[in-house]
Short mmCIF file of C-alpha atoms in Angstrom, two decimals:
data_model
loop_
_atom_site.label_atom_id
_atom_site.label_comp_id
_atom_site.label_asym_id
_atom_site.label_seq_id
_atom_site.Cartn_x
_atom_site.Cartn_y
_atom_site.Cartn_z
CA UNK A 1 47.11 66.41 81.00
CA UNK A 2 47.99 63.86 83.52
CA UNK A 3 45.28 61.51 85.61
CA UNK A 4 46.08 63.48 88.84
CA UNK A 5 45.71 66.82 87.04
CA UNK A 6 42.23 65.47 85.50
CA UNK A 7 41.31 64.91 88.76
CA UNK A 8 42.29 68.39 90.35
CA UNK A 9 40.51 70.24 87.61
CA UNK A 10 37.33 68.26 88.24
CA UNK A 11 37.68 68.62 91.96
CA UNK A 12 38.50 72.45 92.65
CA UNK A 13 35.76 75.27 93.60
CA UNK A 14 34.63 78.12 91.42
CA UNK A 15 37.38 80.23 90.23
CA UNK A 16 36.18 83.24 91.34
CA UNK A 17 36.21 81.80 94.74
CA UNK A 18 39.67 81.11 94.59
CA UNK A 19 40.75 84.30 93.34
CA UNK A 20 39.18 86.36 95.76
CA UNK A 21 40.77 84.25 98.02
CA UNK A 22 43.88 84.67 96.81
CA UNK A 23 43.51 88.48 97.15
CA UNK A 24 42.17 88.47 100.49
CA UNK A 25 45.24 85.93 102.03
CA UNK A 26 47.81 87.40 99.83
CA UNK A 27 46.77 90.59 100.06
CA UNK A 28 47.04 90.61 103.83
CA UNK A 29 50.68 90.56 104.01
CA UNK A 30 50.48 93.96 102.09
CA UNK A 31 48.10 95.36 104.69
CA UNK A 32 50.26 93.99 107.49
CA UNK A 33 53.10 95.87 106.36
CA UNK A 34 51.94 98.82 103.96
CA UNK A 35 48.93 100.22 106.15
CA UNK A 36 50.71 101.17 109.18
CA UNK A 37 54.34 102.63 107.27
CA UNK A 38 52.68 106.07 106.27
CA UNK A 39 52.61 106.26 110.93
CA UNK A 40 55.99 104.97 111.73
CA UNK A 41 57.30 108.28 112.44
CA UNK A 42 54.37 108.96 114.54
CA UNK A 43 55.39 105.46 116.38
CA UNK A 44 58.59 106.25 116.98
CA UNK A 45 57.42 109.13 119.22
CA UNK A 46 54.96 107.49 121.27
CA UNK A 47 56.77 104.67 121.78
CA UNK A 48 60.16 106.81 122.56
CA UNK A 49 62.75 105.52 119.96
CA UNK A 50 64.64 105.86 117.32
CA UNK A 51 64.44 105.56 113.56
CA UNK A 52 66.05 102.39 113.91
CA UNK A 53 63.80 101.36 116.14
CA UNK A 54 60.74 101.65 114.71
CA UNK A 55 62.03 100.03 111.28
CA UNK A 56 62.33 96.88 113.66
CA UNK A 57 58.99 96.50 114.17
CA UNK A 58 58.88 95.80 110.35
CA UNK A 59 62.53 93.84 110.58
CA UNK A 60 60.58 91.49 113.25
CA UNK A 61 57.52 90.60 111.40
CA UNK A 62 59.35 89.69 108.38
CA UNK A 63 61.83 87.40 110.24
CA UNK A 64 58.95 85.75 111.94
CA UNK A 65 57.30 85.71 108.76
CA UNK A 66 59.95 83.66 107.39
CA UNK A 67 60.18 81.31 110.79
CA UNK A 68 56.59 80.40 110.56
CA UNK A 69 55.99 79.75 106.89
CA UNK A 70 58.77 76.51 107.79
CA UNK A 71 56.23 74.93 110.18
CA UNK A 72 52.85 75.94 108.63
CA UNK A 73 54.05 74.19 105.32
CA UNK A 74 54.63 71.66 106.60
CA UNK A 75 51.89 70.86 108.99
CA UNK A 76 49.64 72.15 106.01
CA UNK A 77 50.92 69.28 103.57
CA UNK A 78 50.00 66.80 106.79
CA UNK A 79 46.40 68.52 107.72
CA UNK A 80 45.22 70.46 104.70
CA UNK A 81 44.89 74.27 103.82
CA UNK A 82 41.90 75.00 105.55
CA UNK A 83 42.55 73.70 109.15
CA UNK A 84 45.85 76.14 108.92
CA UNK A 85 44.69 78.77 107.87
CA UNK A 86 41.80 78.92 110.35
CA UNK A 87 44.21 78.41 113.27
CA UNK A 88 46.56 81.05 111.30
CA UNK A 89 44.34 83.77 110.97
CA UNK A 90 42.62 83.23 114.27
CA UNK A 91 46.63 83.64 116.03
CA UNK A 92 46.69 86.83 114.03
CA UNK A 93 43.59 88.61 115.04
CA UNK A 94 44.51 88.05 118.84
CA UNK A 95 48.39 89.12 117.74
CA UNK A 96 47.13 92.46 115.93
CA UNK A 97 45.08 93.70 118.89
CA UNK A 98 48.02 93.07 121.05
CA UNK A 99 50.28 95.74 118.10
CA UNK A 100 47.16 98.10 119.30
CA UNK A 101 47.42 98.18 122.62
CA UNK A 102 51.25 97.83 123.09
CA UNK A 103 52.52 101.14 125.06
CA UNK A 104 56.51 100.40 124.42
CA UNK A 105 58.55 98.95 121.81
CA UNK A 106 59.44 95.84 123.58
CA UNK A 107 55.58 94.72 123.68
CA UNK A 108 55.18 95.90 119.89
CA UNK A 109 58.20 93.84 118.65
CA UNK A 110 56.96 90.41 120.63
CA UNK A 111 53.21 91.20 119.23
CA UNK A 112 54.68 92.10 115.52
CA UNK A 113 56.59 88.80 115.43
CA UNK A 114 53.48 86.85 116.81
CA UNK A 115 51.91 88.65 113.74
CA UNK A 116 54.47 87.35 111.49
CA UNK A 117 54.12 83.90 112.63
CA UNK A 118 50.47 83.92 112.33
CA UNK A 119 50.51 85.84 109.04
CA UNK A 120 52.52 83.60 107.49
CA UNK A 121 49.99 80.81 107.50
CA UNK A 122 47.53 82.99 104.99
CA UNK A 123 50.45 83.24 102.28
CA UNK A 124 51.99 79.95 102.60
CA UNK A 125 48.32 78.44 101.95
CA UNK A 126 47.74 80.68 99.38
CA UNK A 127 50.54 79.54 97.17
CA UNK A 128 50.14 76.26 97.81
CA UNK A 129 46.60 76.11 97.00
CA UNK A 130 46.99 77.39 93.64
CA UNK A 131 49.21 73.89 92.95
CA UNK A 132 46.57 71.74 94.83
CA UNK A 133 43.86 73.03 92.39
CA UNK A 134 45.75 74.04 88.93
CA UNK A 135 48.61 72.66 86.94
CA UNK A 136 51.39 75.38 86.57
CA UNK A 137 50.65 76.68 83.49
CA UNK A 138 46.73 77.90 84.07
CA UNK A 139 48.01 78.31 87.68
CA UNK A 140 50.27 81.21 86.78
CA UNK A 141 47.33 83.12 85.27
CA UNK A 142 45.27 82.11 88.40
CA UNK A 143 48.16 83.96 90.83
CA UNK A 144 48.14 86.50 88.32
CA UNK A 145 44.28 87.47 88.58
CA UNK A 146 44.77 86.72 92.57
CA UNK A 147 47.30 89.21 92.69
CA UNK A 148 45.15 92.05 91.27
CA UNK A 149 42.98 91.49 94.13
CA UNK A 150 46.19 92.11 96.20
CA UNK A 151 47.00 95.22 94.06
CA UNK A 152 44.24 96.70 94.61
CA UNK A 153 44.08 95.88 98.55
CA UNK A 154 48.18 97.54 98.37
CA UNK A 155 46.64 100.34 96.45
CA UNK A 156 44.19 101.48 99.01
CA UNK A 157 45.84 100.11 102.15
CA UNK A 158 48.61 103.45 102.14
CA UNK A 159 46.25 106.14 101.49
CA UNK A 160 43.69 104.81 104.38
CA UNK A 161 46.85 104.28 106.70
CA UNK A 162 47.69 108.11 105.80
CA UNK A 163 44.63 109.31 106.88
CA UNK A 164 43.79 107.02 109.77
CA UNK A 165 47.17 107.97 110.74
CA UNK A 166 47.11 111.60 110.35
CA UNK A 167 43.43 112.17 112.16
CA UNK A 168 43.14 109.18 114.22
CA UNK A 169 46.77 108.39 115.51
CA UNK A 170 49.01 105.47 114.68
CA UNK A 171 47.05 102.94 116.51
CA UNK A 172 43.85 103.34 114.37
CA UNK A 173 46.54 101.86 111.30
CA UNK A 174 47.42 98.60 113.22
CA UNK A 175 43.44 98.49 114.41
CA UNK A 176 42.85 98.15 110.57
CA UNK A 177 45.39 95.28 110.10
CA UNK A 178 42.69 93.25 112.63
CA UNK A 179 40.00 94.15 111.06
CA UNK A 180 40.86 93.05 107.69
CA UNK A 181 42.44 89.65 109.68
CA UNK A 182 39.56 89.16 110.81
CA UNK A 183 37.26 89.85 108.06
CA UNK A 184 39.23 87.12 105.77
CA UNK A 185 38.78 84.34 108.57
CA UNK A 186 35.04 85.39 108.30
CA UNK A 187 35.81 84.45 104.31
CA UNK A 188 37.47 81.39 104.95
CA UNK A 189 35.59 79.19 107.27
CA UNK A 190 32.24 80.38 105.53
CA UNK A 191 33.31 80.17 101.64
CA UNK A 192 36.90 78.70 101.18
CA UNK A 193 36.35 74.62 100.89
CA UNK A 194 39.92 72.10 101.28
CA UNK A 195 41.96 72.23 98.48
CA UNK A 196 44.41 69.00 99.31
CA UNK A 197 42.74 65.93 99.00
CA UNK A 198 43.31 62.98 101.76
CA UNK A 199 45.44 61.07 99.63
CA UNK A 200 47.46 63.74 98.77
CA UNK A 201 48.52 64.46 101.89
CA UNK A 202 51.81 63.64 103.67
CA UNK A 203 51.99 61.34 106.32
CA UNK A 204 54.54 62.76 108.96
CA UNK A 205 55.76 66.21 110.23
CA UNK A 206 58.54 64.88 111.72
CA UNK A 207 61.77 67.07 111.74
CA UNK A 208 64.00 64.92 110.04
CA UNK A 209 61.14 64.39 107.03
CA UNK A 210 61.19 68.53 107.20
CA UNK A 211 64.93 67.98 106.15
CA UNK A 212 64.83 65.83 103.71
CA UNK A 213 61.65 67.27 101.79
CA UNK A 214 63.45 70.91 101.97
CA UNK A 215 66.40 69.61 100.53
CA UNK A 216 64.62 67.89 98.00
CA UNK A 217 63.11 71.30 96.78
CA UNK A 218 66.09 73.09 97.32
CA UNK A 219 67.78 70.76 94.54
CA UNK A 220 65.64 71.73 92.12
CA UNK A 221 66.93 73.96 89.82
CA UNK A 222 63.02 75.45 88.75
CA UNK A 223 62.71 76.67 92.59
CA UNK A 224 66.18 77.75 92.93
CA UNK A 225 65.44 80.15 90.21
CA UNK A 226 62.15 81.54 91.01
CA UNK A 227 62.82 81.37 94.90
CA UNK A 228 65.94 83.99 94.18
CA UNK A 229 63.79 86.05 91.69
CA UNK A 230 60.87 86.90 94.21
CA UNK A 231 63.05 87.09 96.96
CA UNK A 232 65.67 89.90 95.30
CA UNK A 233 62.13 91.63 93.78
CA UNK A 234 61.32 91.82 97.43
CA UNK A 235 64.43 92.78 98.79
CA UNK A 236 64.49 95.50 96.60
CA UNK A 237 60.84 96.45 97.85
CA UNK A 238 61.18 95.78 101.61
CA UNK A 239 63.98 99.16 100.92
CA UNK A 240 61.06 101.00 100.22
CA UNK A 241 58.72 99.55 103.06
CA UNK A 242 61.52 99.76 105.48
CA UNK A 243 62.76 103.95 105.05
CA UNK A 244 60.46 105.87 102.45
CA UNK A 245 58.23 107.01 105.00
CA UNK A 246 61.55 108.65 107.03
CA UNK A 247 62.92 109.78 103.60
CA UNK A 248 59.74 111.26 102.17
CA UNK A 249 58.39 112.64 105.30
CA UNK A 250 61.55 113.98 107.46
CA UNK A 251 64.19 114.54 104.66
CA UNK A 252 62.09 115.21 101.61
CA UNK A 253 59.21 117.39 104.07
CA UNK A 254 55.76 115.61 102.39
CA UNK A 255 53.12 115.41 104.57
CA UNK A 256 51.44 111.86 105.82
CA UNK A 257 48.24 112.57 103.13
CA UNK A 258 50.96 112.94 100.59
CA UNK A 259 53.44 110.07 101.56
CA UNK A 260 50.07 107.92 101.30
CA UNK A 261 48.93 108.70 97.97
CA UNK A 262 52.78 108.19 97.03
CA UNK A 263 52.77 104.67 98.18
CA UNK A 264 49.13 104.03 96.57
CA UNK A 265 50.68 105.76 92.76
CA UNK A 266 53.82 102.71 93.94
CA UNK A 267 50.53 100.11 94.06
CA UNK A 268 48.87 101.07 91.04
CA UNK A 269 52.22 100.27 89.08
CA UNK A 270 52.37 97.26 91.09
CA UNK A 271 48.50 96.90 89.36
CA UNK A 272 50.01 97.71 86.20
CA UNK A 273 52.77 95.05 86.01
CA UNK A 274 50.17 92.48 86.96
CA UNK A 275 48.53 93.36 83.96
CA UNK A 276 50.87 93.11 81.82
CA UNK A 277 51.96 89.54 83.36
CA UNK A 278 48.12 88.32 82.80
CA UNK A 279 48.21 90.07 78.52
CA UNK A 280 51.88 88.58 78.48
CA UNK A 281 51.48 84.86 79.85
CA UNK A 282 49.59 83.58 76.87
CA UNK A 283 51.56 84.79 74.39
CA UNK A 284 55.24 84.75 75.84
CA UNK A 285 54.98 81.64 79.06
CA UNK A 286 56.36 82.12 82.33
CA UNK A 287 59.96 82.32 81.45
CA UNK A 288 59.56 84.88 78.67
CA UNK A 289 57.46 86.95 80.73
CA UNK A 290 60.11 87.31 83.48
CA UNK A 291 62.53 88.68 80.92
CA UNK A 292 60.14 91.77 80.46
CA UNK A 293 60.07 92.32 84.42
CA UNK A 294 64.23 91.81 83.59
CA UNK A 295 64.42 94.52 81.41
CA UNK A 296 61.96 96.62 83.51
CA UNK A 297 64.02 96.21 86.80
CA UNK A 298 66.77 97.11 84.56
CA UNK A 299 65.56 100.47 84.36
CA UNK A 300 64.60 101.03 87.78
CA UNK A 301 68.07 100.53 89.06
CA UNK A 302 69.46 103.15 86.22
CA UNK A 303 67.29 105.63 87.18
CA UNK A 304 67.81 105.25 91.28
CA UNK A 305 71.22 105.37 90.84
CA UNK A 306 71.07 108.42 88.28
CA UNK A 307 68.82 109.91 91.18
CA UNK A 308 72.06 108.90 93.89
CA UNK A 309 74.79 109.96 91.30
CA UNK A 310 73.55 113.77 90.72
CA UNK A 311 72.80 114.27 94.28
CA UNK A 312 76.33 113.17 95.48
CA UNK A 313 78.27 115.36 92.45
CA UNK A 314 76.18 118.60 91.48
CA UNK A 315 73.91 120.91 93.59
CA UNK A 316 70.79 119.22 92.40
CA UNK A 317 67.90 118.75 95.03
CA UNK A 318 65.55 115.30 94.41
CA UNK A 319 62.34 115.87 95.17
CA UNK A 320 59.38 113.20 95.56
CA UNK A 321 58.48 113.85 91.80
CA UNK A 322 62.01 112.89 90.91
CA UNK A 323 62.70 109.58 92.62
CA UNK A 324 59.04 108.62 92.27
CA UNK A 325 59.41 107.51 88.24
CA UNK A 326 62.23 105.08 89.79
CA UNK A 327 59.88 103.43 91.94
CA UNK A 328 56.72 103.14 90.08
CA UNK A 329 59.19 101.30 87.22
CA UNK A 330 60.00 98.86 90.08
CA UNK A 331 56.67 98.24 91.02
CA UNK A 332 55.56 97.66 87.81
CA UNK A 333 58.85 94.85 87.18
CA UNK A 334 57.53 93.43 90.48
CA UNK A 335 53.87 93.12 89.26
CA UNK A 336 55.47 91.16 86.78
CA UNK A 337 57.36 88.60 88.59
CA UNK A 338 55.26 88.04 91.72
CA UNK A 339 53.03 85.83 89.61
CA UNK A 340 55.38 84.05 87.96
CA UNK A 341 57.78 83.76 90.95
CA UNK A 342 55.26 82.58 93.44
CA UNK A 343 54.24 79.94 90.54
CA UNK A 344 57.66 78.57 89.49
CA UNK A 345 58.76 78.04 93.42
CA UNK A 346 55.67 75.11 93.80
CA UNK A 347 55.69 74.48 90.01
CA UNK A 348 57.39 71.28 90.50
CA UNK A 349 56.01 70.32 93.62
CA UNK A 350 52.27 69.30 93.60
CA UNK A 351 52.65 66.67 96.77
CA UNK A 352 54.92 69.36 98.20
CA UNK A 353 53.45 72.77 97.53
CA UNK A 354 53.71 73.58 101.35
CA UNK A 355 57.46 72.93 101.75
CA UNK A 356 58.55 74.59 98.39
CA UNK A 357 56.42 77.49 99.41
CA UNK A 358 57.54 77.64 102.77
CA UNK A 359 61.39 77.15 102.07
CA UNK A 360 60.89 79.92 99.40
CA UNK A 361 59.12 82.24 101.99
CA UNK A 362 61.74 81.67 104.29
CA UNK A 363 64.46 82.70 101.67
CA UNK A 364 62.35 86.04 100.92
CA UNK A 365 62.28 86.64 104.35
CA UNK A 366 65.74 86.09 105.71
CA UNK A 367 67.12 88.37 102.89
CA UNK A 368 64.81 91.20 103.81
CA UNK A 369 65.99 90.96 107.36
CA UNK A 370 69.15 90.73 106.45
CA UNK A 371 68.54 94.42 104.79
CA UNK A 372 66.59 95.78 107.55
CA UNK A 373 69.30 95.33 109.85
CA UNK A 374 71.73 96.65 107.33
CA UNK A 375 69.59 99.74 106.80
CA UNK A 376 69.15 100.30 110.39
CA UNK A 377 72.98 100.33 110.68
CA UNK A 378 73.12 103.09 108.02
CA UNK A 379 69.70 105.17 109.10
CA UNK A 380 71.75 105.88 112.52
CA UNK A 381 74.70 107.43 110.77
CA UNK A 382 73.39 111.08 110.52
CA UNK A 383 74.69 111.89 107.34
CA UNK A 384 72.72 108.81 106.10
CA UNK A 385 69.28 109.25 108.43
CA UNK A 386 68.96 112.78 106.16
CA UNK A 387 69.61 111.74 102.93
CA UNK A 388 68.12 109.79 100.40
CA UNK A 389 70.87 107.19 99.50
CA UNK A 390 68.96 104.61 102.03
CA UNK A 391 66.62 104.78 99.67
CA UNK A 392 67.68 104.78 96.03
CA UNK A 393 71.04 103.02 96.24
CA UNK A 394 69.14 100.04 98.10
CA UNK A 395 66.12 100.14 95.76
CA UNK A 396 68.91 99.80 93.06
CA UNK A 397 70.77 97.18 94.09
CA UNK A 398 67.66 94.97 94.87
CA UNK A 399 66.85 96.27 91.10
CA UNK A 400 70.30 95.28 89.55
CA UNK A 401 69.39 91.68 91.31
CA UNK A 402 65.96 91.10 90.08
CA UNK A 403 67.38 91.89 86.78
CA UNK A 404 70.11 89.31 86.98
CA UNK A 405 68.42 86.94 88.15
CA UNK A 406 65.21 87.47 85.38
CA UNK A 407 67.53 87.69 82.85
CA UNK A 408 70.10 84.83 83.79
CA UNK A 409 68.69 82.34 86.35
CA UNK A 410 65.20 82.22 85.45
CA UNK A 411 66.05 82.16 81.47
CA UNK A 412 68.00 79.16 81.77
CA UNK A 413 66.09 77.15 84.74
CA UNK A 414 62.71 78.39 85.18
CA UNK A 415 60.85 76.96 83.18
CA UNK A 416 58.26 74.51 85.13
CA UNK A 417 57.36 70.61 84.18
CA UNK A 418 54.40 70.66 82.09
CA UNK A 419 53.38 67.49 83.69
CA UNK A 420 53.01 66.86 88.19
CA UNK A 421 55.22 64.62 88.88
#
């Protein structure tokens, strides 16, 4: 162990501190975008749009998302965690009443981005805390136990959002999104202490220093890898986010209580993987854990395209029960590599954990717009809106990519310095 490691382990809070903080700001990016899904087709109605249109209140939040994590990095690096994430989470509690009040879709898009700015100062900080306080190795079994605090959170958020939705309206879900904003800025200005040290800190936020320290980090061939393997596992889940509710409830006929306690069974795979990542870590390191979540995604894909294939050439008739195996398999791979992922972008970094964290947020983000917009394309073709090939032939591909990249990329590059540097 280096000096500066010696330091940061003699430094850092309680680690139960930091791991419920890690589930609370991590978490909230599942609550932000799980809770409210099981009521989008209730939105669409009251706000008088389409399909298409309501998927773009998700599409928004996500680009934002991506947008904001490049200048909260940043400015974090400069400032320290805490000061961000207080003015982060206070910009999101004044963005999520505005989703609640909005009366058309032009209001909710503008007050969904705002969310996505502000949101994106809670998971940009989280990351990069774990590489102020831990070096990589104990800091991918830190993410790891932060991240069942998220799987839990993701594991409750869709069956509350089902029934606040179903006997309280869709407003009630986004009314829960501020609540739980604003009940982990309560948590962080009373409990959560400054993880970056003064000297630690950069000394300029100036745009061409931006440039230079992104394209430092993009270089590295340790982000490059994890940056593409957390962005395809989300890509691959932001399918899911973006059209199961339309598929299971309109196409497939399940009710809201149902679709809810679908998406929480999706969560407690999610749970699952992360357990497996925290039992596998020890024994196997980063890199050979990721080629479990390889071989998992693997899977997934076979069986959503098996799912696509016998619909399109025999009478057969998927019903939830069928494509539901697909998905928990996914969430279970993506248990796996969230953990490691998250760790292996900042690995490298420890006087740049914003910037890596940001520039891989940004990459997560841009792809999952990227498929929003494409899946809005195909949700307006009717022959497309009423099927479920939205579903399982995107949840494949982004399946066939994780794999890939966990079993190519991340084999050969991911593994991160044992010593900051």
């Amino acid at each position: 162990m280096s000096a500066s490691d010696q330091a940061v382990t003699e430094r850092r809070p309680a680690d139960w501190v930091i791991v419920l903080a890690l589930g609370l700001l991590m978490g909230l990016q599942p609550i932000t975008t799980d809770l409210y899904v099981p009521a989008l087709p209730q939105m669409q109605t009251a706000l008088g749009t389409t399909p298409s249109g309501a998927q773009q209140t998700l599409a928004v939040l996500v680009l934002a998302f991506g947008f904001g994590q490049l200048i909260w990095g940043p400015v974090a690096d400069r400032l320290g965690r805490r000061p961000v994430l207080i003015a982060g989470l206070s910009l999101f509690v004044l963005s999520s009443l505005l989703t609640m009040l909005a009366d058309d879709l032009s209001v909710m898009l503008l007050a969904r981005a705002a969310q996505g700015a502000s949101l994106s100062a809670a998971v940009v900080c989280g990351r990069a805390m774990v590489r102020d306080l831990y070096v990589p190795a104990d800091g991918a079994r830190m993410m790891a136990r932060g991240l069942t605090g998220l799987g839990i959170i993701a594991l409750s958020g869709p069956i509350l959002g089902g029934l606040a939705a179903a006997y309280l309206g869709w407003r009630s879900t986004l009314a829960l999104v501020g609540i739980a904003g604003a009940m982990t800025l309560v948590f962080v200005v009373t409990m959560l202490p400054e993880s970056l040290p003064s000297h630690r800190r950069q000394s300029g936020t100036s745009i061409p220093t931006m440039l230079r320290d992104w394209w430092t980090v993009s270089k590295h061939p340790t982000f490059r890898a994890h940056a593409l393997l957390v962005s395809s596992s989300y890509g691959g889940l932001y399918v899911y986010l973006s059209c199961s509710s339309f598929i299971f409830i309109n196409v497939l006929g399940s009710s809201r209580q149902a679709f809810g306690a679908y998406m929480a069974s999706i969560s407690l795979a999610y749970l699952v993987g992360v357990a497996i990542c925290r039992r596998l870590l020890p024994h196997r390191g980063l890199v050979g854990t990721v080629r479990v979540a390889g071989l998992a995604a693997g899977g997934a894909a076979l069986w959503m395209l098996l799912m696509s294939l016998l619909t399109a050439t025999t009478s057969f008739q998927p019903s939830a029960a069928w494509i539901l195996p697909g998905m928990w398999l996914y969430g279970c791979c993506h248990g796996i590599n969230q953990p490691c992922g998250q760790t292996g972008v900042i690995a490298a970094f420890p006087r740049h954990a914003g910037a890596a964290s940001a520039l891989s947020g940004f990459m997560l983000s841009a792809l999952a717009f990227v498929i929003g917009s494409a899946l809005g394309l195909t949700m307006k073709h009717p022959g497309w809106a009423q099927s479920i090939y939205p579903l399982t032939l995107g949840m494949a591909a982004g399946a066939l990519m994780t794999s890939w990249v966990a079993m190519g990329r991340v084999q050969r590059d991911g593994t991160p310095p044992h010593t900051a540097h």
